[in-house]
């Protein structure tokens, strides 16, 4: 069974600080996606990483896929209150059906 | 911007009743999914659907669950006899391509079983 462990589960920081969220597994994933979910809404895709060692940037967000494609990280530089939300990592399962396996999520609170 | 729409947004039902959750995926998408999220827990895969048949289902998706695409636009999830533990947010998603195509999620249907 493929599992994804996210850490930390909760993070409360001051505006302007940097943070990193980790997503780890003992399994290899063909791709890994990061989503953001607002209360009462469905997850919204931020980025997909496919190649081991790949790094993608989205403004102040940097996403990295581990060389072995078993782990990923999300780094936010100079966090802002608008970054507050639930961040989810999800890996594409070993079957070729598009099934996603989600981590348990990281709730981020950025205080002004 | 195209989006996945789900109805109802919230349904309250008595244990043992049948429930149908409806979804309209994005029109040119070919792959359809149902996920659920019990309050405070992770998003869990239920079922994937392609070419008018189930392509994969999880252990959660037992005989009480079924999916259907009756008319080429709607994608429904039916729970035949609801249990208390079926209370959750149910998300429909669709994708245009595999394997790493973006999944577009609907806003979810909250099911409360009393």
XYZ file of N, CA and C in Angstrom:
678
model
N 0.850 -1.198 0.000
C 0.000 0.000 0.000
C 0.881 1.242 0.000
N 0.602 2.132 -0.941
C 1.373 3.363 -1.001
C 0.815 4.384 -0.025
N 1.696 4.985 0.750
C 1.299 5.994 1.729
C 2.165 7.221 1.569
N 1.592 8.378 1.890
C 2.337 9.628 1.923
C 2.186 10.241 3.303
N 3.307 10.582 3.917
C 3.296 11.213 5.227
C 3.719 12.659 5.078
N 2.865 13.562 5.533
C 3.185 14.980 5.465
C 3.580 15.490 6.835
N 4.535 16.404 6.845
C 4.909 17.036 8.103
C 5.352 18.471 7.845
N 5.113 19.374 8.781
C 4.298 19.140 9.974
C 2.818 19.139 9.626
N 1.978 18.724 10.549
C 0.538 18.763 10.304
C -0.021 20.161 10.520
N 0.584 20.904 11.437
C 0.139 22.266 11.719
C 1.360 23.169 11.799
N 1.214 24.367 11.297
C 2.316 25.310 11.303
C 1.738 26.714 11.456
N 2.184 27.419 12.485
C 1.737 28.783 12.705
C 2.970 29.674 12.758
N 3.046 30.619 11.830
C 4.238 31.456 11.733
C 3.846 32.916 11.559
N 4.826 33.792 11.691
C 4.607 35.217 11.477
C 4.851 35.557 10.014
N 4.156 36.578 9.577
C 4.353 37.098 8.226
C 5.829 37.395 7.997
N 6.330 36.997 6.833
C 7.717 37.257 6.488
C 8.649 36.093 6.740
N 8.206 35.129 7.525
C 9.052 33.967 7.798
C 9.025 32.988 6.618
N 10.041 32.142 6.593
C 10.101 31.072 5.595
C 9.654 29.766 6.229
N 9.174 28.835 5.405
C 8.751 27.538 5.938
C 8.910 26.464 4.878
N 9.004 25.241 5.353
C 9.075 24.089 4.448
C 8.129 23.005 4.941
N 7.384 22.453 4.019
C 6.495 21.332 4.298
C 7.051 20.119 3.565
N 7.024 18.988 4.254
C 7.617 17.773 3.688
C 6.557 16.717 3.420
N 6.832 15.940 2.396
C 5.924 14.863 1.999
C 6.801 13.657 1.700
N 6.659 12.598 2.502
C 7.580 11.472 2.404
C 6.860 10.147 2.233
N 7.530 9.241 1.553
C 6.975 7.912 1.345
C 8.112 6.911 1.189
N 7.797 5.653 1.405
C 8.758 4.590 1.114
C 8.550 4.053 -0.302
N 7.510 4.570 -0.955
C 7.167 4.102 -2.308
C 7.574 5.127 -3.350
N 7.782 4.655 -4.546
C 8.078 5.526 -5.669
C 6.772 5.952 -6.326
N 6.674 7.225 -6.651
C 5.498 7.740 -7.349
C 5.897 8.226 -8.734
N 5.042 7.993 -9.709
C 5.346 8.454 -11.056
C 5.231 9.971 -11.160
N 4.409 10.568 -10.338
C 4.341 12.021 -10.258
C 3.788 12.405 -8.901
N 4.003 13.635 -8.540
C 3.510 14.102 -7.261
C 2.922 15.491 -7.453
N 1.803 15.722 -6.821
C 1.120 16.993 -6.989
C 0.924 17.663 -5.633
N 0.932 18.968 -5.643
C 0.633 19.761 -4.455
C -0.660 20.530 -4.706
N -1.560 20.430 -3.733
C -2.835 21.113 -3.804
C -2.973 22.059 -2.615
N -3.835 23.035 -2.804
C -4.238 23.898 -1.698
C -5.757 23.782 -1.579
N -6.222 23.636 -0.349
C -7.650 23.483 -0.119
C -8.132 24.528 0.877
N -9.137 25.284 0.461
C -9.769 26.254 1.350
C -10.956 25.590 2.035
N -11.342 26.064 3.209
C -12.493 25.465 3.914
C -13.732 25.437 3.047
N -14.394 24.279 2.994
C -15.627 24.154 2.238
C -15.453 24.076 0.739
N -14.224 23.921 0.282
C -13.974 23.822 -1.159
C -13.138 22.596 -1.476
N -13.074 22.266 -2.756
C -12.245 21.152 -3.173
C -10.799 21.573 -3.338
N -9.890 20.603 -3.357
C -8.472 20.922 -3.560
C -8.242 21.577 -4.926
N -7.314 22.517 -4.970
C -6.945 23.192 -6.213
C -5.470 22.936 -6.460
N -5.153 22.472 -7.667
C -3.783 22.103 -7.978
C -2.864 23.322 -8.016
N -1.699 23.178 -7.346
C -0.661 24.205 -7.410
C 0.403 23.826 -8.439
N 0.862 22.575 -8.363
C 1.951 22.155 -9.243
C 1.994 20.635 -9.342
N 2.534 20.149 -10.450
C 2.826 18.723 -10.616
C 4.320 18.570 -10.886
N 4.968 17.665 -10.169
C 6.369 17.342 -10.456
C 6.434 15.894 -10.918
N 7.255 15.665 -11.925
C 7.268 14.365 -12.587
C 8.655 13.719 -12.583
N 9.678 14.534 -12.721
C 11.036 14.006 -12.865
C 11.779 14.066 -11.540
N 12.501 12.996 -11.187
C 13.300 13.004 -9.972
C 14.270 14.164 -9.961
N 14.315 14.901 -8.848
C 15.201 16.056 -8.729
C 14.614 17.340 -9.277
N 13.424 17.256 -9.843
C 12.807 18.431 -10.462
C 12.487 19.499 -9.419
N 12.712 20.738 -9.801
C 12.359 21.887 -8.960
C 11.462 22.810 -9.772
N 10.338 23.191 -9.182
C 9.439 24.141 -9.849
C 9.157 25.294 -8.900
N 9.054 26.480 -9.496
C 8.784 27.670 -8.686
C 7.481 28.304 -9.138
N 6.717 28.741 -8.152
C 5.464 29.442 -8.394
C 5.490 30.650 -7.471
N 5.986 31.763 -7.986
C 6.165 32.995 -7.201
C 7.028 32.685 -5.977
N 6.479 32.792 -4.781
C 7.286 32.565 -3.564
C 7.282 31.098 -3.128
N 6.658 30.233 -3.909
C 6.583 28.814 -3.564
C 7.569 28.026 -4.426
N 8.359 27.174 -3.784
C 9.313 26.322 -4.494
C 8.984 24.874 -4.160
N 8.820 24.065 -5.190
C 8.470 22.664 -5.037
C 9.633 21.823 -5.548
N 9.948 20.774 -4.794
C 11.040 19.890 -5.216
C 10.575 18.447 -5.130
N 10.953 17.658 -6.124
C 10.684 16.230 -6.138
C 12.003 15.526 -5.861
N 12.014 14.592 -4.928
C 13.245 13.914 -4.574
C 13.822 13.124 -5.744
N 15.134 12.934 -5.704
C 15.814 12.218 -6.788
C 15.217 10.833 -7.027
N 14.819 10.168 -5.939
C 14.278 8.813 -6.046
C 12.763 8.805 -6.245
N 12.176 9.968 -6.354
C 10.719 10.132 -6.548
C 9.912 9.490 -5.421
N 10.464 9.582 -4.197
C 9.729 9.073 -3.034
C 9.320 10.206 -2.100
N 9.827 11.405 -2.340
C 9.519 12.480 -1.417
C 9.492 13.807 -2.154
N 8.878 14.783 -1.500
C 8.774 16.115 -2.093
C 8.725 17.148 -0.981
N 9.036 18.367 -1.332
C 8.940 19.451 -0.357
C 8.346 20.681 -1.007
N 7.718 21.473 -0.164
C 7.154 22.763 -0.560
C 7.787 23.809 0.349
N 8.468 24.752 -0.237
C 9.110 25.815 0.530
C 8.440 27.133 0.176
N 8.026 27.872 1.201
C 7.441 29.200 0.985
C 8.387 30.232 1.569
N 8.726 31.183 0.756
C 9.621 32.278 1.168
C 8.787 33.498 1.532
N 9.134 34.101 2.635
C 8.464 35.348 3.079
C 6.949 35.179 3.079
N 6.480 34.259 3.897
C 5.063 33.925 3.928
C 4.199 35.148 4.224
N 3.012 35.132 3.622
C 2.057 36.222 3.800
C 0.746 35.653 4.325
N -0.064 36.484 4.973
C -1.350 35.974 5.495
C -2.201 35.291 4.425
N -2.078 35.715 3.190
C -2.824 35.092 2.102
C -2.393 33.673 1.803
N -1.267 33.253 2.359
C -0.805 31.872 2.172
C -1.494 30.916 3.136
N -2.221 31.454 4.089
C -2.918 30.628 5.074
C -3.857 29.652 4.379
N -3.789 28.380 4.780
C -4.656 27.381 4.183
C -4.140 25.985 4.443
N -4.803 25.014 3.834
C -4.422 23.611 3.955
C -3.688 23.204 2.692
N -2.502 22.687 2.854
C -1.671 22.246 1.732
C -1.609 20.721 1.731
N -1.888 20.146 0.582
C -1.948 18.693 0.434
C -0.955 18.233 -0.619
N -0.222 17.181 -0.307
C 0.545 16.531 -1.359
C -0.213 15.272 -1.778
N -0.059 14.891 -3.022
C -0.755 13.705 -3.538
C 0.102 13.062 -4.610
N 0.253 11.764 -4.511
C 1.062 11.032 -5.479
C 0.189 10.201 -6.395
N 0.653 10.085 -7.623
C -0.056 9.231 -8.570
C 0.251 7.780 -8.247
N -0.814 6.983 -8.055
C -0.664 5.599 -7.668
C 0.031 4.755 -8.722
N 0.373 3.539 -8.317
C 1.120 2.647 -9.199
C 0.262 2.121 -10.354
N -1.062 2.142 -10.186
C -1.932 1.758 -11.298
C -2.021 2.940 -12.263
N -2.364 2.692 -13.483
C -2.409 3.771 -14.477
C -3.833 4.311 -14.643
N -4.475 4.583 -13.497
C -5.860 5.054 -13.567
C -5.991 6.512 -13.171
N -4.873 7.142 -12.817
C -4.929 8.529 -12.377
C -5.279 8.671 -10.913
N -5.439 7.545 -10.218
C -5.766 7.586 -8.790
C -4.698 8.354 -8.031
N -5.127 9.240 -7.129
C -4.204 9.994 -6.287
C -4.243 9.473 -4.863
N -3.053 9.394 -4.270
C -2.931 9.051 -2.853
C -2.511 10.315 -2.141
N -3.338 10.757 -1.200
C -3.110 12.030 -0.538
C -2.378 11.849 0.787
N -1.554 12.842 1.110
C -1.053 12.985 2.461
C -2.144 13.572 3.335
N -1.868 13.651 4.638
C -2.912 14.116 5.556
C -3.038 15.614 5.609
N -2.127 16.317 4.943
C -2.255 17.751 4.849
C -1.486 18.512 5.907
N -1.131 19.730 5.569
C -0.472 20.656 6.494
C -1.313 21.923 6.560
N -1.782 22.233 7.764
C -2.545 23.465 7.962
C -1.577 24.573 8.316
N -1.520 25.576 7.457
C -0.606 26.705 7.650
C -1.389 27.942 8.065
N -0.923 28.578 9.113
C -1.491 29.859 9.532
C -0.370 30.885 9.528
N -0.552 31.950 8.765
C 0.430 33.025 8.722
C -0.191 34.245 9.379
N 0.395 34.663 10.485
C -0.160 35.774 11.255
C 0.471 37.089 10.802
N -0.368 38.104 10.675
C 0.172 39.412 10.236
C 1.037 40.063 11.314
N -14.191 30.108 -16.830
C -13.276 28.974 -16.699
C -14.096 27.715 -16.401
N -13.829 26.630 -17.136
C -14.607 25.410 -16.891
C -14.373 24.893 -15.479
N -15.425 24.303 -14.913
C -15.302 23.790 -13.563
C -16.166 22.555 -13.390
N -15.845 21.801 -12.354
C -16.617 20.635 -11.967
C -17.682 21.109 -10.977
N -18.928 20.775 -11.242
C -19.992 21.205 -10.342
C -20.624 19.991 -9.672
N -20.959 20.167 -8.400
C -21.531 19.076 -7.622
C -22.819 19.518 -6.956
N -23.775 18.602 -6.904
C -25.002 18.840 -6.166
C -25.412 17.569 -5.430
N -26.042 17.680 -4.270
C -26.254 18.917 -3.515
C -24.977 19.334 -2.796
N -24.944 20.523 -2.284
C -23.779 20.954 -1.513
C -23.802 20.321 -0.128
N -25.009 20.070 0.377
C -25.128 19.436 1.682
C -26.395 18.590 1.698
N -26.272 17.358 2.152
C -27.429 16.501 2.283
C -27.407 15.822 3.641
N -28.557 15.872 4.294
C -28.729 15.191 5.567
C -29.695 14.041 5.337
N -29.334 12.849 5.797
C -30.177 11.692 5.555
C -30.190 10.791 6.777
N -31.188 9.945 6.839
C -31.277 8.976 7.915
C -30.498 7.721 7.539
N -29.909 7.102 8.531
C -29.186 5.843 8.320
C -30.095 4.842 7.600
N -29.550 4.158 6.609
C -30.305 3.174 5.854
C -30.945 3.709 4.589
N -30.969 5.023 4.440
C -31.556 5.619 3.242
C -30.548 5.621 2.101
N -31.085 5.663 0.893
C -30.251 5.772 -0.313
C -29.946 7.238 -0.590
N -28.735 7.469 -1.054
C -28.310 8.827 -1.392
C -27.664 8.814 -2.774
N -27.968 9.816 -3.560
C -27.300 9.996 -4.860
C -26.640 11.361 -4.877
N -25.355 11.360 -5.105
C -24.596 12.609 -5.242
C -24.279 12.793 -6.721
N -24.484 14.020 -7.176
C -24.355 14.279 -8.610
C -23.184 15.200 -8.914
N -22.613 14.975 -10.078
C -21.446 15.735 -10.509
C -21.556 15.977 -12.008
N -21.193 17.183 -12.424
C -21.034 17.461 -13.846
C -19.564 17.763 -14.067
N -18.819 16.810 -14.646
C -17.391 17.045 -14.887
C -17.190 18.080 -15.994
N -15.962 18.476 -16.185
C -15.614 19.386 -17.270
C -15.851 18.654 -18.598
N -16.422 19.350 -19.569
C -17.050 18.695 -20.716
C -16.103 17.867 -21.579
N -14.863 18.223 -21.764
C -13.989 17.444 -22.629
C -13.116 16.463 -21.863
N -13.391 16.294 -20.580
C -12.591 15.360 -19.774
C -13.091 13.941 -19.952
N -12.169 12.991 -19.788
C -12.469 11.588 -20.049
C -12.379 10.711 -18.800
N -11.720 11.218 -17.766
C -11.464 10.410 -16.580
C -12.192 11.055 -15.411
N -12.887 10.245 -14.642
C -13.745 10.771 -13.583
C -13.478 10.018 -12.288
N -13.608 10.746 -11.190
C -13.231 10.188 -9.893
C -14.194 10.648 -8.811
N -14.304 9.817 -7.790
C -14.913 10.230 -6.538
C -13.894 10.004 -5.427
N -13.774 11.016 -4.571
C -12.967 10.954 -3.367
C -13.855 11.346 -2.196
N -13.453 10.948 -0.997
C -14.167 11.438 0.168
C -13.171 11.901 1.228
N -13.660 12.774 2.097
C -12.829 13.305 3.169
C -13.676 13.348 4.427
N -13.422 12.415 5.319
C -14.069 12.458 6.628
C -13.450 13.602 7.415
N -14.266 14.277 8.196
C -13.816 15.465 8.922
C -12.529 15.198 9.706
N -11.511 15.996 9.421
C -10.246 15.877 10.143
C -9.313 14.808 9.615
N -9.731 14.111 8.553
C -8.903 13.036 8.014
C -8.460 13.360 6.589
N -7.633 12.496 6.036
C -7.096 12.766 4.706
C -8.123 12.482 3.617
N -7.885 13.065 2.458
C -8.706 12.798 1.287
C -8.429 11.363 0.828
N -9.509 10.585 0.631
C -9.357 9.165 0.281
C -9.979 8.887 -1.084
N -9.289 8.126 -1.880
C -9.777 7.707 -3.187
C -10.900 6.688 -3.007
N -11.961 6.871 -3.783
C -13.041 5.881 -3.796
C -13.031 5.077 -5.099
N -13.095 5.801 -6.229
C -13.290 5.102 -7.491
C -12.831 5.977 -8.653
N -12.339 5.325 -9.693
C -12.045 6.018 -10.951
C -12.876 5.374 -12.060
N -13.201 6.162 -13.055
C -14.169 5.741 -14.084
C -13.684 6.260 -15.422
N -13.632 5.364 -16.395
C -13.177 5.748 -17.733
C -13.861 4.873 -18.753
N -14.268 5.459 -19.844
C -14.858 4.691 -20.937
C -16.062 3.883 -20.456
N -16.866 4.533 -19.616
C -18.114 3.963 -19.109
C -17.964 2.749 -18.224
N -16.790 2.621 -17.607
C -16.655 1.549 -16.640
C -15.659 1.939 -15.546
N -15.775 1.259 -14.423
C -14.860 1.497 -13.312
C -13.475 0.989 -13.701
N -12.460 1.847 -13.553
C -11.100 1.434 -13.853
C -10.341 1.020 -12.597
N -10.753 1.570 -11.457
C -10.150 1.158 -10.189
C -11.079 1.576 -9.063
N -11.110 0.788 -8.018
C -11.882 1.160 -6.838
C -11.109 0.779 -5.588
N -11.385 1.492 -4.514
C -10.699 1.229 -3.259
C -11.517 0.243 -2.425
N -10.928 -0.150 -1.297
C -11.623 -1.075 -0.379
C -12.873 -0.428 0.212
N -12.866 0.898 0.283
C -14.021 1.606 0.826
C -15.236 1.408 -0.086
N -14.983 1.335 -1.375
C -16.035 1.274 -2.392
C -16.582 -0.143 -2.453
N -17.439 -0.472 -1.466
C -17.986 -1.838 -1.422
C -19.311 -1.896 -2.180
N -20.056 -2.985 -1.964
C -21.293 -3.206 -2.724
C -22.361 -2.146 -2.469
N -22.196 -1.359 -1.430
C -23.167 -0.304 -1.143
C -22.988 0.917 -2.051
N -21.856 0.973 -2.711
C -21.549 2.116 -3.566
C -21.686 1.727 -5.044
N -22.113 2.678 -5.841
C -22.102 2.476 -7.286
C -21.935 3.827 -7.966
N -21.420 3.797 -9.175
C -21.274 5.019 -9.958
C -21.904 4.795 -11.326
N -22.294 5.923 -11.911
C -22.972 5.838 -13.196
C -22.730 7.141 -13.943
N -22.666 7.010 -15.271
C -22.612 8.191 -16.118
C -23.786 8.043 -17.086
N -24.956 8.420 -16.643
C -26.177 8.028 -17.361
C -26.394 8.714 -18.702
N -25.885 9.943 -18.857
C -26.278 10.693 -20.045
C -25.119 11.415 -20.708
N -23.908 11.039 -20.429
C -22.760 11.675 -21.072
C -22.329 12.982 -20.459
N -23.082 13.490 -19.498
C -22.638 14.716 -18.834
C -22.587 14.540 -17.324
N -23.584 13.886 -16.742
C -23.587 13.695 -15.301
C -22.785 12.468 -14.901
N -22.231 12.526 -13.703
C -21.489 11.403 -13.126
C -21.975 11.286 -11.697
N -22.624 10.176 -11.369
C -23.273 10.082 -10.063
C -22.627 9.022 -9.176
N -22.706 9.275 -7.887
C -22.293 8.312 -6.868
C -23.531 7.970 -6.052
N -23.846 6.683 -5.988
C -25.003 6.250 -5.210
C -24.520 5.433 -4.022
N -25.078 5.742 -2.869
C -24.858 4.917 -1.682
C -26.200 4.302 -1.348
N -26.276 2.984 -1.414
C -27.582 2.308 -1.348
C -28.223 2.391 0.028
N -27.482 2.121 1.043
C -28.010 2.099 2.405
C -26.969 2.761 3.301
N -27.174 4.042 3.561
C -26.137 4.818 4.234
C -25.917 4.368 5.677
N -24.661 4.485 6.099
C -24.279 4.199 7.479
C -23.746 5.485 8.099
N -23.696 5.506 9.416
C -23.194 6.700 10.107
C -21.796 7.065 9.614
N -20.973 6.042 9.386
C -19.585 6.287 8.997
C -19.442 6.773 7.551
N -20.541 6.849 6.816
C -20.498 7.435 5.466
C -20.521 8.958 5.508
N -20.750 9.518 6.682
C -20.747 10.978 6.812
C -19.365 11.515 6.444
N -19.339 12.391 5.458
C -18.062 12.896 4.950
C -18.347 13.942 3.885
N -17.285 14.586 3.427
C -17.355 15.435 2.244
C -16.966 14.560 1.063
N -17.781 14.539 0.042
C -17.510 13.742 -1.145
C -17.138 14.677 -2.288
N -15.971 14.430 -2.873
C -15.476 15.264 -3.959
C -15.482 14.478 -5.267
N -16.014 15.105 -6.283
C -15.915 14.592 -7.637
C -14.735 15.286 -8.308
N -14.047 14.578 -9.192
C -12.931 15.182 -9.921
C -12.913 14.628 -11.335
N -12.353 15.395 -12.240
C -12.205 14.916 -13.606
C -10.848 15.340 -14.148
N -10.413 14.624 -15.155
C -9.109 14.872 -15.751
C -9.198 14.623 -17.243
N -8.373 15.384 -17.989
C -8.384 15.237 -19.445
C -7.441 14.146 -19.924
N -6.425 13.859 -19.111
C -5.412 12.907 -19.589
C -4.747 12.206 -18.418
N -4.063 11.122 -18.720
C -3.300 10.353 -17.742
C -1.837 10.331 -18.181
N -0.876 9.973 -17.351
C -1.086 9.610 -15.951
C -1.002 10.786 -14.999
N -0.334 11.876 -15.398
C -0.154 12.970 -14.428
C -0.970 14.188 -14.794
N -2.062 13.968 -15.506
C -2.920 15.098 -15.835
C -3.557 15.703 -14.603
N -3.782 16.970 -14.664
C -4.357 17.678 -13.526
C -5.765 17.182 -13.246
N -6.035 16.929 -11.983
C -7.385 16.621 -11.542
C -8.049 17.913 -11.118
N -9.210 18.168 -11.674
C -10.010 19.313 -11.281
C -11.106 18.806 -10.339
N -11.127 19.372 -9.147
C -12.074 18.944 -8.128
C -13.273 19.873 -8.080
N -14.437 19.286 -7.784
C -15.600 20.089 -7.471
C -15.510 20.603 -6.048
N -16.492 21.378 -5.651
C -16.468 21.971 -4.312
C -16.945 21.007 -3.238
N -17.439 19.856 -3.651
C -17.787 18.837 -2.684
C -19.257 18.826 -2.304
N -19.695 17.654 -1.871
C -21.038 17.479 -1.313
C -20.868 16.939 0.098
N -21.372 17.693 1.057
C -21.260 17.233 2.448
C -22.434 16.321 2.760
N -22.147 15.092 3.137
C -23.184 14.128 3.499
C -23.161 13.929 5.004
N -24.299 14.121 5.622
C -24.455 13.876 7.055
C -25.486 12.779 7.234
N -25.066 11.687 7.845
C -25.962 10.553 8.091
C -26.315 10.525 9.578
N -27.609 10.585 9.862
C -28.057 10.619 11.269
C -28.582 9.265 11.719
